[in-house]
């Protein structure tokens, strides 16, 4: 994951970044330490937040294990970055989402 040319992250159930790679940092215009202090909700364009949150809720409810969507992110300078998001849940032995 760390050396992938595609932006990748491990994200906790609360949306906080647990691990990020260099490609994702470049895409979002942030240093890894800065990105790890934020959540995907904080950097998601406001117009895309409800749709993404609804899909996360479906995963957390056990209705599905993954989803894909096109969405926009906000960089620190206010510019918008378009991305293709692919999310997969990693579940613990009880079936609860451990992380994404």
Coordinates of C-alpha atoms in Angstrom, one line a residue:
X1 CA 0.0 0.0 0.0
X2 CA 2.7 2.5 1.0
X3 CA 4.4 2.5 -2.4
X4 CA 1.3 2.2 -4.6
X5 CA 1.0 4.9 -7.3
X6 CA -2.7 5.1 -6.4
X7 CA -3.8 7.0 -3.3
X8 CA -4.7 4.5 -0.6
X9 CA -5.5 4.7 3.1
X10 CA -6.7 2.7 6.1
X11 CA -9.5 4.5 7.8
X12 CA -11.1 3.8 11.2
X13 CA -14.8 3.4 11.8
X14 CA -15.0 7.0 12.9
X15 CA -13.5 8.2 9.6
X16 CA -10.1 9.1 10.9
X17 CA -7.1 8.2 8.7
X18 CA -5.0 5.4 10.3
X19 CA -2.5 5.0 7.5
X20 CA -2.0 6.9 4.3
X21 CA 0.4 6.5 1.4
X22 CA 2.4 9.2 -0.5
X23 CA 0.2 9.2 -3.5
X24 CA -2.8 10.1 -1.4
X25 CA -0.9 12.8 0.4
X26 CA 0.0 14.3 -3.0
X27 CA -3.6 14.0 -4.2
X28 CA -4.9 15.9 -1.2
X29 CA -2.0 18.3 -1.0
X30 CA -1.2 17.4 2.6
X31 CA 1.6 15.9 4.6
X32 CA 0.9 12.5 6.1
X33 CA 1.0 13.8 9.7
X34 CA -1.5 16.5 8.8
X35 CA -3.8 14.0 7.0
X36 CA -3.7 11.6 9.9
X37 CA -5.2 14.4 12.2
X38 CA -8.2 14.6 9.9
X39 CA -11.1 12.4 8.8
X40 CA -12.5 11.7 5.3
X41 CA -15.6 13.7 6.4
X42 CA -13.5 16.8 6.9
X43 CA -11.9 16.8 3.5
X44 CA -15.0 15.7 1.5
X45 CA -16.7 18.3 -0.5
X46 CA -19.9 19.3 1.3
X47 CA -22.1 18.4 -1.7
X48 CA -20.8 14.8 -1.6
X49 CA -20.8 14.2 2.2
X50 CA -24.4 13.0 2.6
X51 CA -24.1 10.4 -0.2
X52 CA -20.8 9.0 1.1
X53 CA -22.0 8.9 4.7
X54 CA -25.1 7.0 3.7
X55 CA -23.0 4.4 2.0
X56 CA -20.8 4.1 5.1
X57 CA -23.9 3.5 7.2
X58 CA -25.0 0.7 4.9
X59 CA -21.6 -1.0 5.3
X60 CA -21.7 -0.5 9.1
X61 CA -25.2 -2.0 9.2
X62 CA -23.9 -5.1 7.4
X63 CA -26.0 -4.4 4.2
X64 CA -22.9 -4.5 2.1
X65 CA -19.1 -4.9 2.4
X66 CA -17.9 -2.4 -0.2
X67 CA -18.9 0.5 -2.4
X68 CA -17.6 2.8 -5.1
X69 CA -18.4 6.4 -6.0
X70 CA -17.0 9.4 -7.7
X71 CA -16.6 12.3 -5.3
X72 CA -14.8 15.6 -4.7
X73 CA -12.3 16.4 -2.0
X74 CA -11.1 19.8 -0.7
X75 CA -7.4 20.6 -0.5
X76 CA -6.1 23.0 2.1
X77 CA -5.8 25.8 -0.5
X78 CA -9.5 25.4 -1.2
X79 CA -9.1 23.7 -4.6
X80 CA -11.3 20.7 -5.5
X81 CA -9.9 17.3 -6.4
X82 CA -12.1 14.8 -8.2
X83 CA -11.5 11.1 -7.3
X84 CA -12.9 7.6 -7.8
X85 CA -13.4 6.2 -4.3
X86 CA -13.4 2.4 -3.6
X87 CA -14.1 1.4 -0.1
X88 CA -13.9 -2.1 1.4
X89 CA -14.7 -3.0 5.0
X90 CA -12.4 -5.3 7.0
X91 CA -14.5 -7.0 9.6
X92 CA -13.5 -8.6 12.9
X93 CA -14.5 -12.2 13.9
X94 CA -17.9 -11.0 15.1
X95 CA -18.6 -9.3 11.7
X96 CA -18.3 -5.8 12.9
X97 CA -16.3 -3.3 10.8
X98 CA -12.8 -3.1 12.2
X99 CA -11.6 -0.5 9.6
X100 CA -12.0 0.5 6.0

